[in-house]
Structure formats: structure tokens, C-alpha cells
Short mmCIF file of C-alpha atoms in Angstrom, two decimals:
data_model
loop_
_atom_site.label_atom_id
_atom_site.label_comp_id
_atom_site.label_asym_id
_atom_site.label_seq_id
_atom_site.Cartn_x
_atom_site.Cartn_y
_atom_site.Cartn_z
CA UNK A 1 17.33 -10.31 8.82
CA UNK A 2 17.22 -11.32 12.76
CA UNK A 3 15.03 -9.70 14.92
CA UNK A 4 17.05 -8.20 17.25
CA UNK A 5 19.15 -6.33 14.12
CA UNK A 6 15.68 -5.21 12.66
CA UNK A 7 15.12 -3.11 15.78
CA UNK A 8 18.34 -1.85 15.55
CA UNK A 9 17.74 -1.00 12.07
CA UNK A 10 14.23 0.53 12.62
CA UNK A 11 15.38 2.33 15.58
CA UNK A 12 18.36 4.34 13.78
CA UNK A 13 16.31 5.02 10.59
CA UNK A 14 13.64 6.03 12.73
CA UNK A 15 15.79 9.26 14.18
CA UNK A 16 16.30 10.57 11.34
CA UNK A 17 12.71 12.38 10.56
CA UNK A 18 12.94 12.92 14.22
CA UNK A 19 15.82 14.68 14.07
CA UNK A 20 14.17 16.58 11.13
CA UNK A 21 11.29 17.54 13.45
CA UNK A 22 13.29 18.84 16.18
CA UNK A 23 15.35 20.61 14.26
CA UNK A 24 13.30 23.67 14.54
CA UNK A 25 10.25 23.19 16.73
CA UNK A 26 12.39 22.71 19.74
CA UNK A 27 14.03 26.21 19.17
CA UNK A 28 10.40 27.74 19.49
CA UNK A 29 9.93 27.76 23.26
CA UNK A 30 14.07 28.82 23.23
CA UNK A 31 13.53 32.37 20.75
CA UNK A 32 12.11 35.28 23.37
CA UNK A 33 15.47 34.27 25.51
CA UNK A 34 17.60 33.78 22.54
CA UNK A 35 16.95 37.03 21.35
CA UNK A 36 17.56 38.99 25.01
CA UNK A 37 21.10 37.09 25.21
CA UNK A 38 22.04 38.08 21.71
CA UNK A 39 20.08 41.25 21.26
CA UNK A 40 18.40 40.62 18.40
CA UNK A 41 15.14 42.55 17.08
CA UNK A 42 12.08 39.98 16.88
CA UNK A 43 12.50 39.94 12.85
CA UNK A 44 16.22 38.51 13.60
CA UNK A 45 15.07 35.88 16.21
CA UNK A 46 12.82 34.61 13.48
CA UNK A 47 15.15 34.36 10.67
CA UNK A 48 17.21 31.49 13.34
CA UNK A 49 14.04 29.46 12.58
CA UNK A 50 13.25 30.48 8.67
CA UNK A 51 17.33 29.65 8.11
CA UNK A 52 16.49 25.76 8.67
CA UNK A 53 13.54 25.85 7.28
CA UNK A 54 14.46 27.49 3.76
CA UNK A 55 17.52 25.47 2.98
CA UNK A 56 15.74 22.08 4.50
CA UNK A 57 12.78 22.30 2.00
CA UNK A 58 15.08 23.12 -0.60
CA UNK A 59 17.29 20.40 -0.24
CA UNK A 60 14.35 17.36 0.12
CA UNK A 61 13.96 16.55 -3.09
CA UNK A 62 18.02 16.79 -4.06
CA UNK A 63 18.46 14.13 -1.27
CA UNK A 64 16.11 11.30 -2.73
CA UNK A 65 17.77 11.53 -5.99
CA UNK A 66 21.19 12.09 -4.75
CA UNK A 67 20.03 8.98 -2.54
CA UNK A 68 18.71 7.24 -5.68
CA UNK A 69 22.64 8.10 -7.55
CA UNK A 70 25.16 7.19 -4.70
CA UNK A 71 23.12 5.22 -1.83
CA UNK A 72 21.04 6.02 0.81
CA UNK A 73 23.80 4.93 3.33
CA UNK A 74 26.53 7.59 1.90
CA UNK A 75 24.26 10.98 1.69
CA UNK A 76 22.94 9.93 5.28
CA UNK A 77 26.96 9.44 6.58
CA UNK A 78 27.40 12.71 4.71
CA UNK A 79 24.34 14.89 5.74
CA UNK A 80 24.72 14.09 9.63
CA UNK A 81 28.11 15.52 10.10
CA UNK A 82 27.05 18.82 8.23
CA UNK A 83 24.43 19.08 11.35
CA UNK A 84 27.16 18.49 13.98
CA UNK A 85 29.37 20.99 12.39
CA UNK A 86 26.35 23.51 12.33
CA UNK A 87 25.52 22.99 16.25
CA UNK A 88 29.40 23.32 16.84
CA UNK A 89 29.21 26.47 15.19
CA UNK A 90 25.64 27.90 16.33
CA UNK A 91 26.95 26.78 19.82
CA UNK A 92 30.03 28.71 19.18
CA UNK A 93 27.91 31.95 17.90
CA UNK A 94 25.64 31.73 21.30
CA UNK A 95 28.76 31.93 23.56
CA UNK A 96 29.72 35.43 22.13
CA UNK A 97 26.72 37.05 23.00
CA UNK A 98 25.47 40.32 21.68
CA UNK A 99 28.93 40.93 20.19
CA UNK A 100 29.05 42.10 16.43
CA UNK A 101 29.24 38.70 13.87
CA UNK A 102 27.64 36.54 16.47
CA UNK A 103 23.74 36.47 14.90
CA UNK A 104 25.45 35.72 11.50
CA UNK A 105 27.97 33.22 12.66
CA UNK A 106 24.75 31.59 14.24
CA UNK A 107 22.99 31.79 10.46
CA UNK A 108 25.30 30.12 9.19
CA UNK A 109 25.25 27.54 11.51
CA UNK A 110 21.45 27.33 11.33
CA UNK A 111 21.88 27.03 7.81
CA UNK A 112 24.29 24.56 7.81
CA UNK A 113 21.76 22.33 10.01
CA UNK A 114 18.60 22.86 7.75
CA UNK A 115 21.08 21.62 4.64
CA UNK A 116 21.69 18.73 6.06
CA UNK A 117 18.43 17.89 7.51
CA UNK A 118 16.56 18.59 4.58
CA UNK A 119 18.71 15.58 2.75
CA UNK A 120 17.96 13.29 4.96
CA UNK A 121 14.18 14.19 5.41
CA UNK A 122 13.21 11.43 2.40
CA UNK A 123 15.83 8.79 3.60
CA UNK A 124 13.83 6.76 5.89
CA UNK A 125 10.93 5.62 4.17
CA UNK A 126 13.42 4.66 1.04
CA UNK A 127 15.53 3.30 3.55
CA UNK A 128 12.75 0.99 4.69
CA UNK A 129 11.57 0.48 1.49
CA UNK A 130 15.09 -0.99 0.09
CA UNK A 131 15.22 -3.33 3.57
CA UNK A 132 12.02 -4.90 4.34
CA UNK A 133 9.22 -6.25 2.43
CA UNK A 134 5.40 -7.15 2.87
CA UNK A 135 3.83 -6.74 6.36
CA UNK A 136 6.83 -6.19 7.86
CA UNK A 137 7.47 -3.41 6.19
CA UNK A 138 4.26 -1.60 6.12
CA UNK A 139 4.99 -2.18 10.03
CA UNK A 140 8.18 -0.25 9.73
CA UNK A 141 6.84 2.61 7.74
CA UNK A 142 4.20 2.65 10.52
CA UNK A 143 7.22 3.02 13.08
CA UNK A 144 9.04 5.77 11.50
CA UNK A 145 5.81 7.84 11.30
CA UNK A 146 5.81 6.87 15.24
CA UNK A 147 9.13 8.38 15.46
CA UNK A 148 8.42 11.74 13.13
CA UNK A 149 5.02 12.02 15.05
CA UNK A 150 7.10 11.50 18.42
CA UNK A 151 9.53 14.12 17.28
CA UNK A 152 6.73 16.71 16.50
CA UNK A 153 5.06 16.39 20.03
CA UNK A 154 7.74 16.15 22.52
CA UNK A 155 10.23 19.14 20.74
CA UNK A 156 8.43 22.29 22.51
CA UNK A 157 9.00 19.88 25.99
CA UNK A 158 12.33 19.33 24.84
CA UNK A 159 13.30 23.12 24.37
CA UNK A 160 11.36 24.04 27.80
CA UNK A 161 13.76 21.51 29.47
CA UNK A 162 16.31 23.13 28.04
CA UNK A 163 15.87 26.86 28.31
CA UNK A 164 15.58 25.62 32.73
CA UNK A 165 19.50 25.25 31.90
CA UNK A 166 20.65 27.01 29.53
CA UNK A 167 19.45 27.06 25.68
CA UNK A 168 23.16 26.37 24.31
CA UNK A 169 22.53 23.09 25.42
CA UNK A 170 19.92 22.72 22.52
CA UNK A 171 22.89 22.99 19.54
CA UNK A 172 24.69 19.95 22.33
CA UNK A 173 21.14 18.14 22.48
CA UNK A 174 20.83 18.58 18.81
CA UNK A 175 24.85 17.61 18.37
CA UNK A 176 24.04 14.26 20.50
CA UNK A 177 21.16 13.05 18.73
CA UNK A 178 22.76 13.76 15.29
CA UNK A 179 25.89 11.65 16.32
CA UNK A 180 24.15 9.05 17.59
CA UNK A 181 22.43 8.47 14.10
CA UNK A 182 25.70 8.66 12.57
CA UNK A 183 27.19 5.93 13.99
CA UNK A 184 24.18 3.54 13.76
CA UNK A 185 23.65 3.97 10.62
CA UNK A 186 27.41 3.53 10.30
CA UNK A 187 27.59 0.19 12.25
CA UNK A 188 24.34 -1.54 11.88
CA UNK A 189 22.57 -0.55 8.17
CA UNK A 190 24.10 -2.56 5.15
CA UNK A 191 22.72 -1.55 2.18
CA UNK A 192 23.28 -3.57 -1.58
CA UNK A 193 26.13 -2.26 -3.30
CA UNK A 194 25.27 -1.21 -6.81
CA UNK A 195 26.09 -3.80 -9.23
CA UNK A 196 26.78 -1.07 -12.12
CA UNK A 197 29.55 1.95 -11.77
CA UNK A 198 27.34 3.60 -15.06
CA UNK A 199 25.64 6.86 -14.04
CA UNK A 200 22.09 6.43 -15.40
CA UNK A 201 21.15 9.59 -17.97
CA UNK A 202 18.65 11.87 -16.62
CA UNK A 203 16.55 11.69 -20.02
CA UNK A 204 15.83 7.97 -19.05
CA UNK A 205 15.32 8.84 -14.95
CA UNK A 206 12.70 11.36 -15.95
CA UNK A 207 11.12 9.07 -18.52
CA UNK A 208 10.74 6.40 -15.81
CA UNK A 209 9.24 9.47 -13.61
CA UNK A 210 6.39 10.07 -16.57
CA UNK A 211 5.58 6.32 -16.94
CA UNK A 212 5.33 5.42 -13.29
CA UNK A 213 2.60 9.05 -12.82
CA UNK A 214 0.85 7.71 -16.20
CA UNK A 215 0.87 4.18 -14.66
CA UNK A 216 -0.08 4.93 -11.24
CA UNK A 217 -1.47 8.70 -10.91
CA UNK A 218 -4.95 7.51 -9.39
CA UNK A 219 -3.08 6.50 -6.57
CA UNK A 220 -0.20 9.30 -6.70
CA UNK A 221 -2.17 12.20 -7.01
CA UNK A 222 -4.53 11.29 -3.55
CA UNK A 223 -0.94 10.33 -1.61
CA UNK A 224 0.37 13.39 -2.61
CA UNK A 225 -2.74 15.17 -1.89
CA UNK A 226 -3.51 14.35 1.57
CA UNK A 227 0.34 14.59 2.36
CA UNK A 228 0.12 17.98 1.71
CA UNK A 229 -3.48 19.16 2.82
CA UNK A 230 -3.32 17.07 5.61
CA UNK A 231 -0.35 18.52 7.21
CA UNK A 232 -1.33 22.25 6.20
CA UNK A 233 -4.52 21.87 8.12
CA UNK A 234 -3.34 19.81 10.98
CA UNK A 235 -0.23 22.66 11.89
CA UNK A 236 -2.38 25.38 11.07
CA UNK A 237 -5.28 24.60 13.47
CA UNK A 238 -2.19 23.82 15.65
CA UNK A 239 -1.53 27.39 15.34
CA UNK A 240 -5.26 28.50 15.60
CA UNK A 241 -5.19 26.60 18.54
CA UNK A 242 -1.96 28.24 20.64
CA UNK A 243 -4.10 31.18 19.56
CA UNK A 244 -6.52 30.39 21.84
CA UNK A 245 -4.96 28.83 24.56
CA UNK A 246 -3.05 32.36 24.93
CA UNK A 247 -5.96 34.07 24.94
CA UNK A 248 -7.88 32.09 27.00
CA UNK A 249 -5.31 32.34 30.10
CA UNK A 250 -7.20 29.62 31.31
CA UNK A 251 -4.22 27.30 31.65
CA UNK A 252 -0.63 27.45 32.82
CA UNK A 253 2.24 26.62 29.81
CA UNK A 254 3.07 23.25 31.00
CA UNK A 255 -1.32 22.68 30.71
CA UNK A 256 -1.22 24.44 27.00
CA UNK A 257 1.68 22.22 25.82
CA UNK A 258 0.18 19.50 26.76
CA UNK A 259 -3.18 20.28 25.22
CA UNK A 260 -1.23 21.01 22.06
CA UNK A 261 0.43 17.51 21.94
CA UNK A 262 -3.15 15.99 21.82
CA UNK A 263 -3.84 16.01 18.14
CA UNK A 264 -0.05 15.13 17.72
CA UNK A 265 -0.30 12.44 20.16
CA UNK A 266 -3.53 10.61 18.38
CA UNK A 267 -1.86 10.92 15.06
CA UNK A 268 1.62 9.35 16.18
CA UNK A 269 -0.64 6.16 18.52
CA UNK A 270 -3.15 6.12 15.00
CA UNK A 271 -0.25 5.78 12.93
CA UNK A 272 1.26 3.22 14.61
CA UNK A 273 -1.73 0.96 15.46
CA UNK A 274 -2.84 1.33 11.80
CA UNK A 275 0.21 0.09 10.71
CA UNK A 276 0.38 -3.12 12.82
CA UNK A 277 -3.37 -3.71 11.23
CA UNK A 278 -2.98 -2.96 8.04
CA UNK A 279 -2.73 -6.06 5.75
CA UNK A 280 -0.33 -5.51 2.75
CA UNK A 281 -3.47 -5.18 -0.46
CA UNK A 282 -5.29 -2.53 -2.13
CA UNK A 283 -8.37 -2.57 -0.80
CA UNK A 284 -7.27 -2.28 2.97
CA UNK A 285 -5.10 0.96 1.58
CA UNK A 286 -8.27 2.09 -0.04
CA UNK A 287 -10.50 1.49 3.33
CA UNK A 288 -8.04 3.43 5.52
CA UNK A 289 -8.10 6.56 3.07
CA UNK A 290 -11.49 6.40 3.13
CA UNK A 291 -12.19 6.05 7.24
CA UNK A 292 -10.00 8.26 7.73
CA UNK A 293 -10.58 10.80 5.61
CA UNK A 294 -14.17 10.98 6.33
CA UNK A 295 -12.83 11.10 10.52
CA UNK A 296 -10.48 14.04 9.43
CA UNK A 297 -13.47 15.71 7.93
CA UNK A 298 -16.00 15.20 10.74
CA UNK A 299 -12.91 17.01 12.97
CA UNK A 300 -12.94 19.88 10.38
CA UNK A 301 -16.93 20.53 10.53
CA UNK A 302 -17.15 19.85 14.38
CA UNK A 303 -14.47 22.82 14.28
CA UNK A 304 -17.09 25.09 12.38
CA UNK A 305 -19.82 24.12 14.04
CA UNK A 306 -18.69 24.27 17.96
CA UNK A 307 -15.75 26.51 18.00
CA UNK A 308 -15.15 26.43 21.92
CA UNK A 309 -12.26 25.80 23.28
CA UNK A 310 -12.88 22.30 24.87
CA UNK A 311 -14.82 21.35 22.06
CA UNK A 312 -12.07 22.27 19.85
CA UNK A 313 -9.22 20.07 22.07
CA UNK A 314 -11.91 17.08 21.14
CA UNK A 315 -12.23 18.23 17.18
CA UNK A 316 -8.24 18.07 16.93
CA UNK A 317 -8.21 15.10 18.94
CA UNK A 318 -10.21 13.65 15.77
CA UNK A 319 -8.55 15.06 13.15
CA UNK A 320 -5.55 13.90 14.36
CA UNK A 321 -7.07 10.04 14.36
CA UNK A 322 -8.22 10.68 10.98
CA UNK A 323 -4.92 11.70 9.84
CA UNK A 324 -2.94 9.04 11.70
CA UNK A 325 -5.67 6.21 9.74
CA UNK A 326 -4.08 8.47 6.40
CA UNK A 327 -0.43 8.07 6.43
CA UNK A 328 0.58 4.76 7.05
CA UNK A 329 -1.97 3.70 4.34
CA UNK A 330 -0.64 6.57 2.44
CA UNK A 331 3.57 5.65 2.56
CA UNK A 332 2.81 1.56 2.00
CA UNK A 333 0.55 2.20 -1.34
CA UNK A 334 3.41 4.26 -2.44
CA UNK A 335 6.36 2.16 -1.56
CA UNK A 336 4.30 -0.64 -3.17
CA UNK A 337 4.04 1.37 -6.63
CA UNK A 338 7.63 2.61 -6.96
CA UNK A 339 10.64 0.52 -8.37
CA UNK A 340 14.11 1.13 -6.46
CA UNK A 341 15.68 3.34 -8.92
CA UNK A 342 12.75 5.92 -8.08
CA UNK A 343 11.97 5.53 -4.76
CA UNK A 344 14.64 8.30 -2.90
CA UNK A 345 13.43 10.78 -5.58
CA UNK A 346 9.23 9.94 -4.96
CA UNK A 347 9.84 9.96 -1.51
CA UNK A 348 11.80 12.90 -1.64
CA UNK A 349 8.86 15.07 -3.31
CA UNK A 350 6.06 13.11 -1.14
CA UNK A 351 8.08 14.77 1.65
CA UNK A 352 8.84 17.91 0.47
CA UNK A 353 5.11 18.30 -0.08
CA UNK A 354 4.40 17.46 3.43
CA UNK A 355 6.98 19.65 4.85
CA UNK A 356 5.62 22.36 2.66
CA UNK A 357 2.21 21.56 4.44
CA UNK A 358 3.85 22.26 7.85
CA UNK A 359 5.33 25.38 6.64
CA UNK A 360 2.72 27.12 4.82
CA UNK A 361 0.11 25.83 7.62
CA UNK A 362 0.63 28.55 10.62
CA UNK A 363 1.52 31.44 7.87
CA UNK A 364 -2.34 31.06 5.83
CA UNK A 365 -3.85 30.76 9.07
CA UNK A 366 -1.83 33.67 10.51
CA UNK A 367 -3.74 35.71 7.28
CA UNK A 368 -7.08 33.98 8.16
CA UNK A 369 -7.06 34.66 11.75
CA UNK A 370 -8.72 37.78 11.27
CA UNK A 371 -12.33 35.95 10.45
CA UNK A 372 -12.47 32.78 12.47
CA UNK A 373 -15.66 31.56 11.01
CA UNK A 374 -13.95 32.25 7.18
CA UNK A 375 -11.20 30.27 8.15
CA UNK A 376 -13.08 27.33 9.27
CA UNK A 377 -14.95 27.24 6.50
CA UNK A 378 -11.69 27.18 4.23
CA UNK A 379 -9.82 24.35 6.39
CA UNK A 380 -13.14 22.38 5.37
CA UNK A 381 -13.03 23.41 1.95
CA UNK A 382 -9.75 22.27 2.16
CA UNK A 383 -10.29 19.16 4.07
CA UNK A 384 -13.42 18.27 1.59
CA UNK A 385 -11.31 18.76 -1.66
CA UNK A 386 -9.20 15.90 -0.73
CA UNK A 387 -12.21 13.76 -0.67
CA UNK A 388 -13.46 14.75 -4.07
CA UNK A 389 -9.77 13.75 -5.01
CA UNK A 390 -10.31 9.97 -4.25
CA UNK A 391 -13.56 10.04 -6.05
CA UNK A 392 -12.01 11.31 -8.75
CA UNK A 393 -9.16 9.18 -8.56
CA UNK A 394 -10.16 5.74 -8.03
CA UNK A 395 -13.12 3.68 -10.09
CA UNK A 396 -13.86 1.03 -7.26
CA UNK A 397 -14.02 1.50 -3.18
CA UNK A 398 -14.47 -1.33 -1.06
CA UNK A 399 -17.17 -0.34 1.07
CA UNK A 400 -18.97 -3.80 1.29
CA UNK A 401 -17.53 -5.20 -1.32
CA UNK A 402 -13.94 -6.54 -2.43
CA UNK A 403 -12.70 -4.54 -5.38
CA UNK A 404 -11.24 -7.16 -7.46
CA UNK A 405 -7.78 -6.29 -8.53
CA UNK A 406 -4.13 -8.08 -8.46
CA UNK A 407 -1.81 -4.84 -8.52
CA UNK A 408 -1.91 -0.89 -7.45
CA UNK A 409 -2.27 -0.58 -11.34
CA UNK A 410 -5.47 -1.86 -11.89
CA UNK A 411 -7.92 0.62 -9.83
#
């Protein structure tokens, strides 16, 4: 594969977690006016938000093995165009107004977007998986966490942008970037065709599924463990942290968007250095969760221990560069471990755990908010449990030494 088609290749795989991240933080900033032009109560206004999110969790783990049945090319050519159709409609449904059947119409077409983001949410790291090998592609996994990481901190910009116009023009923003993945992935990704027309049984897919966890679960079980931790503590002290920003008044909204994009920011740069470091062998996966879990959990304490508010900015600055050391360390071991007949459906529930993160994230801490110092204490609890999980997990750690091992088997 040439170079200049690899970018090509990267950059079109790369928008589609983007467009998964966008797909409902951008609306955020676009709600209070949303719900004066369609006069809906503050309940209805967020149900446009839990209508993607619902169906999109849902659907993650049906698109990896879909993905893993008919090709990662044909659900992606299939799940973009139910987007379009959905901002064609929610478009549609924002034009009316506050007439009756408009908030529904828009519901639908919400709904219609979250199904067919949600089945492409585990496409691109199978997608790199299938197409690149060795360095290079721990480099491209690194780049498509750029691109969901990019996604996650410029979407509240994106929607302020926006509602300066008008906020239809998110469902046309939204409509563009969809498209424009569409016919990339049309044009420039060729995938293997599959040499057999035989459906494989689901007895023998799920008895694959038990060997590969009884094979490889000391490396499964801390990948799927910081996925989801990780994420649930970085969005809720993302949440914590708008808290205070608010309260503060200290800042104008442009200031507290920013400040907000921090953490974001040092996971998405993290990410993407780590990536272009990180040599393809176990102990180099091993050393990253370990550095960076430890960073993630000196963030956590510095949270409990000075709780101000530019102390904080710092703390999430470091949890972020923690976290960003995590994942690219976390998607290589597993694309290492997994054959291709499992990897759309591994990836898919690696990602549905990590978009379960997000979404439970701001709802616990909305609970906890009532005792700051409580919830502190649990993010750490939290934050420390994931450590206990590699101790548990793995026999060796190569602090100082080499742990001596040919295969992600042997640990």
C-alpha cells in the first residue's frame, strides 16, 4: 500500500468515530435554543440527545459482528446513508417549528442517526486492523484515537459556530461530514473479498469467543477495564468540572470551553505521540498501562487532595495524559490478540464498553454531586481498582527488567 493511499485510507476511517462523537455533543451548546424554536419542555429537549444515544449503544456490538458476517466496507456504505436520511429528516422537523408532529418527526430522525452511528462506532479499529500490520498499524490505531479525541473536543465549538447562524445547519454540518465518509470509503478502501459464500454457525463463532477470553483474558479483562473506567471518570469529572466553571462565573463561555477541551486535548496529543513511540511487543504495551495508569491515578488523588478550580484544570490536564499513555497501548494489544473472524465483534464490545463509560459518566456524578469530597474519593476508588486489575491480571511487569515472552499468550 503507497503512501499517499494510506493517508487517504487513514483519513476516511478516521471520520467515522468522529462522526460518532459529534453526533451528539455538538447538539449540547444547540438544546436551550432548540427547545424555544420548537417549544419543547426541558424533559423533551433532552430526549433529542438520549434518542442517539439509546439506539447508538444498542447497535455497537450488532455492527462488529454484522461487520465480521458481510464486510466492514458494506455495513459502513449502509450505516452512513441511514445518518443522511436522519439529518434530512431532523432538518425537515426543525423547519416546522412548534407545529404539532414536528418534535416526533425530529425523534425519529434523531433516532435514525444514533442507528446508524452506533454501527459504525467499532468499524475503524477493525478496519485498521484488516489493512495494516506491525508499527504501522499501531500508528494508525494511534490516528483514529486522534480523530475520536479530535471529535470529542472541538463538537461544543462546532455547535457554538453553529447556533451564530442558525442550528438547522447542524443536521447540514452533520449531512456533509456523513457524505463525505461515504464516498471515501466508497472510492478509496478495498477490502478482501471473502473467499467462502458459507455463513459460519453461531455455535462455532461463540466457541471461538470462549477460547480467545480463556486464551487471552489477562490481557482482555485490563483492556476492557480501563476502556470503561477510564472514560466514566474522564466525562464525569468533565461534568464535575462545567459544574464549576458555571459556578465560578469567573470566565466567559468561549474561556470555559476552552478550559474544558484541556483534558480532551492532552488525551487526543498523548494518544497520538504514544502511538508513533510505541514499538509493536508486550512489554512496551505492558509499560504504557502501567505509566499511565499510575499518571491517571496521581490526577485522581491531586483531585481529592486540592479541589480548586485551577488546581483542578492541572489534575484533568493529567488524567487526561494518563489516559492518552492507556489507549493506544490498550487497542494494539488487542488487535494483536484477535484473529479476523473476531475482530468487528471484540471491537464492537471494547467500544460499546467505552461508550457506556461516556454515558453513565455525567449521570453517577450528577448523583454524587451532592458530596464533593464522597465523590472524589469514589472516582479514586474507581481509578485505583483498575490498577489492582493489572496486578491481578498479569504475572510479569517490566519495570527494569524484560519480561521474557514471544506472544500476548504467554504473560
Amino acid at each position: 500500500m503507497d503512501g499517499a493511499r494510506s493517508t487517504y485510507i487513514l483519513f476516511f476511517v478516521g471520520l467515522l468515530p468522529f462522526i460518532m462523537a459529534i453526533g451528539n455533543s455538538m447538539f449540547i451548546p444547540l438544546l436551550p435554543q432548540m427547545q424555544v424554536d420548537m417549544g419543547l419542555t426541558s424533559v423533551e429537549g433532552g430526549w433529542l440527545l438520549t434518542s442517539f444515544s439509546i439506539p447508538a449503544s444498542l447497535l455497537v456490538p450488532l455492527g462488529g459482528i454484522f461487520s465480521d458476517r458481510y464486510g466492514r466496507k458494506r455495513i459502513a456504505l449502509i450505516s452512513l446513508p441511514l445518518i443522511i436520511i436522519g439529518c434530512i429528516i431532523s432538518a425537515f422537523a426543525g423547519m416546522m417549528g412548534s407545529v404539532a408532529g414536528a418534535f416526533e418527526l425530529m425523534m425519529f430522525g434523531r433516532v435514525l442517526q444514533g442507528v446508524g452511528a452506533g454501527s459504525l462506532t467499532p468499524l475503524a479499529m477493525a478496519f485498521i486492523t484488516d489493512l495494516f500490520e506491525g508499527e504501522r498499524r499501531n500508528r494508525a490505531l494511534g490516528t483514529v484515537e486522534v480523530f475520536n479525541g479530535a471529535g470529542k473536543v472541538i463538537s461544543p465549538i462546532v455547535g457554538g459556530v453553529i447556533l451564530s447562524f442558525s442550528w438547522y445547519f447542524s443536521f447540514v454540518f452533520y449531512l456533509a461530514i456523513s457524505l463525505f465518509a461515504f464516498i471515501g470509503i466508497m472510492f478509496f478502501i478495498r477490502t478482501k473479498k471473502t473467499p467462502s459464500k458459507e455463513v459460519e454457525k453461531n455455535i462455532e463463532k461463540w466457541r471461538r469467543l470462549i477460547d480467545l477470553f480463556h486464551t487471552h483474558w489477562r490481557w482482555l479483562i485490563p483492556i476492557f477495564t480501563f476502556g470503561l473506567f477510564g472514560m466514566f471518570l474522564l466525562f464525569g469529572y468533565l461534568f464535575y468540572f462545567s459544574y464549576l466553571l458555571e459556578m465560578s462565573g469567573d470566565f466567559s463561555s468561549l474561556i470555559n470551553g476552552l478550559l474544558l477541551a484541556v483534558p480532551l486535548l492532552m488525551l487526543t496529543v498523548l494518544s497520538f505521540v504514544t502511538a508513533r513511540k510505541l514499538k509493536g511487543n508486550e512489554n512496551n504495551y505492558k509499560r504504557a498501562f502501567i505509566y499511565g495508569g499510575l499518571i491517571m491515578t496521581s490526577g485522581s488523588v491531586m483531585m481529592v487532595v486540592q479541589p480548586e478550580l485551577h488546581l483542578f484544570v492541572l489534575s484533568m490536564a493529567i488524567y487526561g495524559v494518563g489516559f492518552g499513555i492507556v489507549l493506544p497501548a490498550a487497542n494494539a494489544a488487542l488487535a494483536s490478540i484477535i484473529s479476523v473472524k473476531e475482530r468487528g465483534t471484540v471491537f464492537s464490545f471494547y467500544s460499546m464498553l467505552r461508550f457506556l463509560g461516556v454515558a453513565l459518566g455525567p449521570l453517577c456524578f450528577g448523583y454524587w454531586i451532592s458530596n464533593v469530597e464522597q465523590m472524589m474519593f469514589t472516582a479514586l476508588f474507581f481509578v485505583t481498582c483498575t490498577m489492582v486489575v493489572l496486578l491481578f491480571s498479569w504475572k510479569c511487569f517490566p519495570l527494569g527488567k524484560e519480561c521474557h515472552v514471544t506472544d500476548l499468550s504467554r504473560i
